[in-house]
Coordinates of C-alpha atoms and ligand atoms in Angstrom, one line a residue:
M1 CA 95.2 67.9 55.2
A2 CA 96.8 64.5 55.2
Q3 CA 94.2 61.8 54.6
C4 CA 95.6 58.3 54.4
K5 CA 95.7 57.2 58.1
N6 CA 95.2 53.5 58.5
D7 CA 96.3 50.6 60.7
G8 CA 99.0 49.0 58.6
N9 CA 101.8 47.3 60.4
S10 CA 104.6 48.7 58.3
I11 CA 105.5 51.6 56.1
K12 CA 106.9 51.3 52.6
I13 CA 108.9 54.1 51.1
E14 CA 110.2 54.4 47.6
G15 CA 113.2 56.7 48.3
G16 CA 115.4 59.0 46.3
R17 CA 112.8 61.6 45.5
P18 CA 113.0 65.2 46.7
L19 CA 110.1 66.6 48.7
H20 CA 107.8 69.3 47.4
G21 CA 104.5 70.4 48.9
S22 CA 102.9 71.6 52.0
V23 CA 101.4 70.1 55.2
R24 CA 99.7 71.4 58.3
I25 CA 101.5 70.4 61.5
Q26 CA 99.5 68.4 64.1
S27 CA 99.1 69.4 67.7
S28 CA 101.7 68.5 70.3
K29 CA 101.6 65.1 72.0
N30 CA 103.7 66.2 74.9
A31 CA 101.5 69.2 75.5
T32 CA 98.2 67.3 75.2
L33 CA 98.9 64.5 77.6
P34 CA 99.6 66.6 80.8
I35 CA 96.7 68.9 80.0
M36 CA 94.4 65.9 79.7
A37 CA 95.7 64.8 83.1
A38 CA 95.1 68.4 84.4
C39 CA 91.4 68.0 83.5
L40 CA 91.1 65.5 86.4
L41 CA 91.3 68.6 88.7
I42 CA 88.4 70.3 87.0
P43 CA 84.8 69.1 87.8
G44 CA 83.1 70.7 84.8
K45 CA 83.5 69.9 81.1
S46 CA 86.6 71.2 79.5
T47 CA 87.2 70.9 75.7
L48 CA 90.7 70.5 74.4
K49 CA 90.6 71.5 70.7
A50 CA 92.5 70.0 67.8
C51 CA 94.4 67.4 69.9
P52 CA 96.5 64.9 68.0
D53 CA 94.7 61.7 67.0
I54 CA 97.4 59.3 68.3
T55 CA 97.6 56.2 70.4
D56 CA 99.1 57.9 73.4
V57 CA 96.1 60.2 73.5
A58 CA 93.8 57.2 73.2
Y59 CA 95.5 55.6 76.2
M60 CA 95.3 58.7 78.3
S61 CA 91.6 58.9 77.5
R62 CA 91.1 55.4 78.7
L63 CA 93.0 56.2 81.9
L64 CA 90.8 59.2 82.6
E65 CA 87.7 57.1 82.0
C66 CA 89.0 54.5 84.4
A67 CA 89.4 57.2 87.0
G68 CA 85.7 58.1 86.5
A69 CA 85.9 61.0 84.1
G70 CA 83.7 61.3 81.1
V71 CA 85.6 61.6 77.8
E72 CA 84.0 62.6 74.5
I73 CA 86.0 62.6 71.3
S74 CA 84.8 64.3 68.1
P75 CA 86.6 64.9 64.8
A76 CA 88.2 68.3 64.3
P77 CA 89.5 69.9 61.1
T78 CA 93.0 68.9 62.3
G79 CA 93.0 66.0 64.8
I80 CA 90.3 65.6 67.4
D81 CA 88.5 67.7 70.0
I82 CA 88.4 66.0 73.4
S83 CA 85.9 67.0 76.0
I84 CA 86.7 65.8 79.6
T85 CA 84.2 66.0 82.5
A86 CA 85.7 65.1 85.8
G87 CA 82.6 65.6 87.9
N88 CA 83.0 62.4 89.9
I89 CA 86.4 60.9 90.3
T90 CA 85.8 57.5 91.9
N91 CA 88.8 55.4 91.2
C92 CA 92.4 56.2 92.0
R93 CA 93.7 52.7 91.0
L94 CA 94.8 53.0 87.4
P95 CA 94.9 49.7 85.4
S96 CA 98.4 48.4 84.6
R97 CA 97.5 47.7 81.0
Y98 CA 97.3 51.4 80.1
V99 CA 99.8 52.8 82.6
K100 CA 102.5 50.4 81.3
A101 CA 101.6 51.3 77.7
M102 CA 102.5 54.9 78.2
R103 CA 105.3 56.0 80.6
S104 CA 103.9 59.5 80.9
S105 CA 100.8 58.1 82.7
V106 CA 103.0 58.7 85.8
I107 CA 101.9 62.4 85.8
L108 CA 98.4 61.2 86.7
M109 CA 99.8 60.7 90.2
G110 CA 100.0 64.4 90.8
A111 CA 96.5 65.0 89.4
L112 CA 94.9 62.2 91.4
L113 CA 96.6 63.3 94.6
G114 CA 95.4 66.8 94.0
R115 CA 91.9 65.7 93.2
V116 CA 91.2 62.8 95.6
G117 CA 94.3 62.5 97.7
E118 CA 95.3 59.1 96.6
A119 CA 96.8 57.3 93.6
Y120 CA 97.9 53.8 92.6
V121 CA 100.0 53.5 89.5
D122 CA 102.5 51.1 88.1
Y123 CA 106.2 51.7 88.5
P124 CA 107.6 52.6 85.0
G125 CA 110.6 50.4 84.4
G126 CA 113.6 50.9 82.2
C127 CA 112.9 52.1 78.6
V128 CA 114.4 51.5 75.2
I129 CA 115.9 55.0 75.3
G130 CA 117.6 54.3 78.7
E131 CA 116.8 54.3 82.3
R132 CA 113.9 56.6 83.2
P133 CA 113.7 56.8 87.0
I134 CA 111.0 58.8 88.7
D135 CA 112.8 59.7 91.9
L136 CA 112.3 63.4 91.3
H137 CA 108.5 62.9 90.9
L138 CA 108.3 60.9 94.1
S139 CA 110.5 63.1 96.3
G140 CA 108.7 66.2 95.1
L141 CA 105.3 64.7 95.9
E142 CA 106.6 63.7 99.3
K143 CA 107.7 67.3 100.0
L144 CA 104.1 68.4 99.3
G145 CA 103.0 66.0 102.1
A146 CA 102.2 62.8 100.2
Q147 CA 103.2 59.4 101.7
I148 CA 104.5 57.0 99.2
W149 CA 104.7 53.2 99.4
I150 CA 106.2 51.0 96.7
E151 CA 104.2 47.7 96.7
G152 CA 105.8 45.3 94.3
N153 CA 105.6 47.0 91.0
R154 CA 102.9 49.4 92.1
I155 CA 103.3 52.9 93.7
H156 CA 100.7 53.9 96.3
A157 CA 100.6 57.6 97.1
Y158 CA 98.3 59.1 99.7
A159 CA 97.9 62.5 101.3
D160 CA 95.3 63.7 103.9
E161 CA 96.2 67.2 102.7
L162 CA 98.8 68.5 100.3
K163 CA 100.7 71.5 101.6
G164 CA 102.8 74.0 99.5
A165 CA 106.6 73.5 99.8
C166 CA 109.9 74.6 98.2
I167 CA 111.1 72.0 95.8
N168 CA 114.6 72.3 94.3
F169 CA 115.2 69.9 91.4
P170 CA 118.8 68.7 90.9
F171 CA 117.8 68.4 87.2
P172 CA 115.0 70.2 85.3
S173 CA 112.8 67.1 84.6
V174 CA 109.8 67.8 82.3
G175 CA 107.6 65.1 83.8
A176 CA 108.5 65.8 87.4
T177 CA 107.9 69.5 87.0
Q178 CA 104.4 68.7 85.5
N179 CA 103.6 66.2 88.2
I180 CA 104.4 68.7 91.0
I181 CA 102.5 71.5 89.3
L182 CA 99.4 69.2 89.1
A183 CA 99.7 68.2 92.7
A184 CA 100.4 71.8 93.9
V185 CA 97.6 73.6 92.1
T186 CA 95.1 72.6 94.8
A187 CA 97.6 72.3 97.7
K188 CA 97.2 74.5 100.8
G189 CA 99.7 77.5 100.6
T190 CA 102.4 78.3 98.2
T191 CA 104.8 75.9 96.3
V192 CA 108.0 77.2 94.8
I193 CA 109.8 75.0 92.3
K194 CA 113.4 75.8 91.6
N195 CA 115.1 74.5 88.5
A196 CA 111.8 73.6 87.0
A197 CA 111.8 72.4 83.3
R198 CA 111.2 75.3 80.9
E199 CA 110.0 73.3 78.0
P200 CA 106.9 74.7 76.2
E201 CA 105.0 71.7 77.4
V202 CA 105.4 73.0 80.9
T203 CA 104.5 76.6 80.2
V204 CA 101.4 75.6 78.2
L205 CA 100.2 73.4 81.1
C206 CA 100.5 76.4 83.4
E207 CA 98.6 78.5 80.8
F208 CA 95.8 76.0 80.7
L209 CA 95.6 75.7 84.5
N210 CA 95.6 79.5 84.9
K211 CA 92.8 79.7 82.4
A212 CA 90.9 77.2 84.5
G213 CA 91.3 79.4 87.6
A214 CA 94.7 78.3 89.1
D215 CA 97.3 80.8 90.3
I216 CA 100.6 79.9 88.8
T217 CA 103.3 82.6 88.2
L218 CA 106.3 82.3 85.9
P219 CA 108.5 85.2 87.1
E220 CA 111.5 86.5 85.1
S221 CA 113.6 84.1 87.1
F222 CA 111.6 81.2 85.6
W223 CA 113.5 81.8 82.3
T224 CA 116.9 82.1 83.9
E225 CA 116.8 79.6 86.8
G226 CA 113.5 77.8 86.4
R227 CA 111.7 79.4 89.4
L228 CA 108.0 78.7 89.3
I229 CA 105.4 79.7 91.9
I230 CA 102.1 78.0 92.5
N231 CA 99.6 79.5 95.0
G232 CA 97.2 76.8 96.0
T233 CA 93.6 77.3 94.8
P234 CA 90.6 75.4 96.3
L235 CA 89.3 72.8 94.0
S236 CA 85.9 74.5 94.0
R237 CA 87.4 77.5 92.3
L238 CA 88.7 75.6 89.3
C239 CA 86.3 75.9 86.3
A240 CA 85.9 74.1 83.1
T241 CA 87.6 75.9 80.1
D242 CA 88.1 75.3 76.4
F243 CA 91.7 75.3 75.1
D244 CA 93.4 75.3 71.7
M245 CA 96.3 72.9 71.7
I246 CA 99.7 74.1 70.5
P247 CA 101.4 72.7 67.4
D248 CA 104.0 70.0 67.8
R249 CA 107.6 71.2 67.6
I250 CA 109.1 67.7 67.3
V251 CA 106.8 66.8 64.3
T252 CA 107.8 70.1 62.7
G253 CA 111.5 69.3 63.3
T254 CA 111.0 65.8 61.9
Y255 CA 109.7 67.2 58.5
M256 CA 112.5 69.8 58.5
F257 CA 115.1 67.1 58.8
A258 CA 113.3 65.0 56.2
T259 CA 113.8 67.8 53.7
M260 CA 117.4 68.0 54.7
A261 CA 117.8 64.3 53.9
A262 CA 115.7 64.1 50.7
G263 CA 116.3 67.6 49.3
G264 CA 113.5 69.7 47.9
S265 CA 111.4 72.6 49.1
I266 CA 108.4 72.3 51.4
K267 CA 106.0 74.5 53.4
L268 CA 104.9 73.7 56.9
E269 CA 101.8 75.4 58.3
N270 CA 100.9 75.9 62.0
V271 CA 104.5 76.0 63.1
P272 CA 105.7 76.9 66.6
I273 CA 108.7 78.8 65.2
E274 CA 109.7 80.4 68.5
Q275 CA 110.3 76.9 69.9
L276 CA 112.6 75.8 67.0
Y277 CA 115.5 78.2 66.9
S278 CA 118.1 75.5 67.9
V279 CA 116.9 73.4 64.9
W280 CA 116.8 76.4 62.5
A281 CA 120.5 77.2 63.4
I282 CA 121.6 73.6 62.6
I283 CA 119.7 73.4 59.4
T284 CA 121.2 76.7 58.0
K285 CA 124.7 75.6 59.1
M286 CA 124.2 72.3 57.2
G287 CA 123.4 74.3 54.0
G288 CA 119.6 74.3 54.1
S289 CA 117.5 77.4 53.8
I290 CA 114.6 78.5 56.0
T291 CA 112.2 81.4 55.8
Y292 CA 109.2 82.1 58.0
D293 CA 106.1 84.0 57.0
D294 CA 104.9 85.7 60.2
E295 CA 101.5 86.6 58.9
K296 CA 100.7 83.1 57.5
K297 CA 102.6 81.3 60.3
T298 CA 104.2 79.2 57.5
L299 CA 107.7 77.9 57.4
A300 CA 109.4 77.3 54.1
V301 CA 112.4 74.8 54.2
S302 CA 114.6 73.9 51.3
A303 CA 117.7 71.9 50.6
P304 CA 119.6 71.2 47.4
E305 CA 118.2 68.3 45.4
K306 CA 121.5 67.4 44.0
G307 CA 124.7 67.8 46.0
R308 CA 125.1 66.9 49.6
L309 CA 124.7 69.1 52.7
K310 CA 127.6 69.5 55.0
N311 CA 127.7 68.2 58.5
I312 CA 128.2 70.5 61.4
E313 CA 131.0 69.1 63.6
F314 CA 129.3 68.7 67.0
I315 CA 125.9 68.9 68.6
E316 CA 124.9 68.1 72.2
T317 CA 121.2 67.5 73.2
D318 CA 120.1 69.8 76.0
V319 CA 117.1 71.0 77.9
Y320 CA 115.0 73.7 76.3
P321 CA 115.8 75.9 74.5
G322 CA 118.8 73.7 73.6
F323 CA 118.7 71.1 70.8
P324 CA 115.9 68.6 71.8
T325 CA 116.8 64.9 72.5
D326 CA 113.5 64.1 70.7
L327 CA 115.0 65.3 67.4
Q328 CA 118.4 63.7 67.9
S329 CA 117.6 60.6 65.8
Q330 CA 116.1 62.6 63.0
L331 CA 119.3 64.7 62.8
M332 CA 121.3 61.5 62.8
A333 CA 119.4 60.2 59.8
A334 CA 120.0 63.5 57.8
A335 CA 123.6 63.7 58.9
A336 CA 124.2 60.1 57.7
I337 CA 124.3 61.3 54.0
A338 CA 125.8 64.8 54.5
R339 CA 129.4 65.6 53.8
G340 CA 131.9 65.3 56.7
E341 CA 131.6 64.1 60.2
L342 CA 129.1 64.9 63.0
T343 CA 129.6 64.0 66.6
I344 CA 126.4 63.8 68.7
K345 CA 126.5 63.8 72.5
E346 CA 123.2 62.6 73.9
S347 CA 123.0 64.4 77.3
I348 CA 119.4 63.7 78.3
F349 CA 118.9 59.9 78.0
S350 CA 121.5 57.2 78.5
S351 CA 120.7 54.9 75.6
R352 CA 119.2 56.7 72.7
F353 CA 121.1 55.4 69.7
K354 CA 119.1 52.2 68.8
I355 CA 118.5 53.7 65.4
A356 CA 122.2 53.7 64.5
E357 CA 122.2 49.9 63.9
E358 CA 119.2 50.2 61.5
L359 CA 120.9 53.1 59.7
R360 CA 124.1 51.1 59.4
R361 CA 122.1 48.4 57.6
M362 CA 121.1 51.0 55.1
G363 CA 124.8 51.8 54.5
A364 CA 125.4 54.6 57.1
D365 CA 128.8 54.9 58.8
I366 CA 128.0 55.5 62.5
R367 CA 130.0 54.5 65.5
T368 CA 128.6 54.8 69.0
D369 CA 130.4 54.8 72.3
G370 CA 128.3 55.4 75.4
N371 CA 126.4 58.6 75.0
T372 CA 128.4 59.7 71.9
A373 CA 127.8 58.9 68.3
I374 CA 130.1 59.7 65.4
I375 CA 128.4 59.9 62.0
N376 CA 130.6 60.0 58.9
G377 CA 128.4 61.0 56.1
V378 CA 128.3 58.6 53.2
A379 CA 127.4 59.4 49.5
A380 CA 124.1 57.4 49.6
L381 CA 121.9 55.1 51.6
T382 CA 120.2 52.0 50.3
G383 CA 116.7 50.9 51.0
R384 CA 116.3 48.0 53.4
N385 CA 113.8 46.3 55.7
V386 CA 114.3 48.1 59.1
I387 CA 112.6 48.0 62.5
A388 CA 111.3 50.9 64.5
H389 CA 112.5 50.4 68.1
E390 CA 110.9 53.5 69.5
L391 CA 108.9 56.6 68.5
R392 CA 111.4 59.2 67.3
G393 CA 113.9 56.7 66.1
G394 CA 111.1 55.2 64.0
A395 CA 110.3 58.5 62.4
A396 CA 114.0 59.0 61.7
L397 CA 114.0 55.7 59.7
A398 CA 111.3 57.2 57.5
I399 CA 113.7 60.1 56.9
A400 CA 116.5 57.8 56.0
G401 CA 114.0 55.9 53.7
L402 CA 113.1 59.1 51.8
A403 CA 116.8 59.7 51.1
A404 CA 117.8 56.1 50.3
S405 CA 117.7 54.6 46.8
G406 CA 115.2 51.8 46.4
I407 CA 112.6 50.5 48.8
T408 CA 112.7 50.8 52.6
T409 CA 110.1 49.0 54.7
I410 CA 109.8 50.0 58.3
S411 CA 108.1 47.4 60.6
D412 CA 106.7 47.8 64.2
I413 CA 105.2 51.2 63.3
S414 CA 103.0 51.2 66.3
Y415 CA 105.8 53.1 68.0
I416 CA 105.6 55.8 65.4
N417 CA 101.8 56.0 65.7
R418 CA 102.2 56.8 69.4
G419 CA 103.3 60.3 68.4
Y420 CA 102.6 61.0 64.7
Q421 CA 99.0 61.3 63.7
D422 CA 99.6 60.3 60.1
I423 CA 103.2 60.4 59.1
V424 CA 102.5 58.6 55.8
G425 CA 99.7 61.1 54.9
D426 CA 101.9 64.1 55.8
L427 CA 104.9 62.9 53.8
R428 CA 102.6 62.1 50.9
C429 CA 101.4 65.7 51.0
L430 CA 105.1 66.6 50.7
G431 CA 105.4 64.5 47.5
A432 CA 106.9 61.3 49.0
K433 CA 106.1 57.9 47.6
I434 CA 105.1 56.2 50.8
S435 CA 102.3 53.9 52.0
Y436 CA 101.1 51.9 54.9
E437 CA 101.4 48.1 54.2
Ligands
UD1_1 C1 109.7 64.3 78.4 C2 109.1 64.0 77.1 C3 110.1 63.3 76.2 C4 111.4 64.1 76.1 C5 111.9 64.4 77.5 C6 113.1 65.4 77.5 C7 106.7 63.7 77.5 C8 105.6 62.8 77.5 N1 107.9 63.2 77.2 O1 110.0 63.0 79.0 O2 109.6 63.2 74.9 O3 112.4 63.3 75.5 O4 110.9 65.1 78.3 O5 112.8 66.5 76.9 O6 106.6 64.9 77.6 N2 115.1 61.9 85.4 C9 115.5 61.4 86.6 N3 114.6 61.3 87.6 C10 113.3 61.6 87.5 C11 112.9 62.2 86.2 C12 113.8 62.3 85.2 O7 116.7 61.0 86.8 O8 112.5 61.5 88.4 C13 116.0 61.9 84.3 C14 115.6 61.0 83.1 O9 116.1 59.7 83.3 C15 116.3 61.6 81.9 C16 116.2 63.1 82.3 O10 116.0 63.2 83.7 O11 117.6 61.2 81.9 C17 115.1 63.9 81.5 O12 113.9 63.3 81.8 P1 112.6 64.1 81.8 O13 112.8 65.6 81.5 O14 111.9 63.8 83.1 O15 111.8 63.5 80.6 P2 110.3 63.0 80.6 O16 109.4 63.9 81.3 O17 110.3 61.5 81.0

């Protein structure tokens, strides 16, 4: 297990060394946060096991406490166990400080409406990866019977009683799907969501809620057209439950692309392989090699130590099970030193190429135009002082630093700590020369 987590402000990497070693993958940030929010609907004490020890989870814990829930955190062999007791939810006004720190706090609206019929949260503004409106969240909650007022920068949602409805999303938004599920679980009657998001972070939320007594069905048509059915269950029938958190597919993909960039041969334990076929396909097309041991749940990834990989020609980010936008920057970093040209079309977010500028400072040849980036692989990158502007882009800079010659220093790593429990410790387990500074 990685063991060098600390609170440094930057990460220093001595690059140009292939990776060798093994590491256990942390649990999923994007699965943990909505399940923590779901605990607001359950009066007893639920324990979420092996959650990631990251700042976003700490913010969500604070928000649940502000609402009146009890939150106990204890160390686990990997990450932390979080016990949440929502016996008495007394406050539906969430403090701006924590809401603004974490955009996904918006899903607490659905949980609070379902639990106490009212919620006040801040309006999440634009974001460094592009505009992130919440119109689908709000219109879905209104369909369930909530009244919504925008008061300055605050959103006030209120419902005497939530009632099941048919909600047809124009786009399968992950957060909006989760928000509606959380509100509909205790609504009166049946809610049908059409074009719901099919990401694992949605299905695992349903699995948790069903384990707690909810009645959510994912019919065959869920997998083809995102049809999801929630039969409302009275709050009194929801019971506390323990739940093992799922591994993080994005952290796994990050270390897969790190091996592509640096070369070498690594093993990853606790891997959600069934969620990663789109990544597997790209890596093998680039010339990397992957094997999965079904019994040990271990993934072996290797790439030539000398000689460059070849770029695939085109990739477009897509909703699950397509190639995830959350791995687009990591692919860009690996592609920056592969042979040939890769065109990336970013189809989910409007402005997710902030990392290109930092990679160019390291010698990469990348042009961006709107939601398209063209990466012309160069023979080598050079270590530089670079800045993490956001979570996944920051992790991608670590990948570039591993491949570059000389020293790379990444500043503003608080972004990276939002989602990676200990990226430095993990990469050290994989043989990297890397430290917090
Ligand atoms: C979640 C993930 C994020 C991931 C993203 C896409 C969490 C905490 N975050 O974010 O890491 O990159 O899914 O897989 O789980 N949209 C609207 N109106 C809305 C909601 C969304 O127009 O009301 C648009 C967004 O601007 C974006 C697209 O839909 O262009 C996808 O967003 P969405 O799936 O909602 O992403 P998040 O839930 O915010």
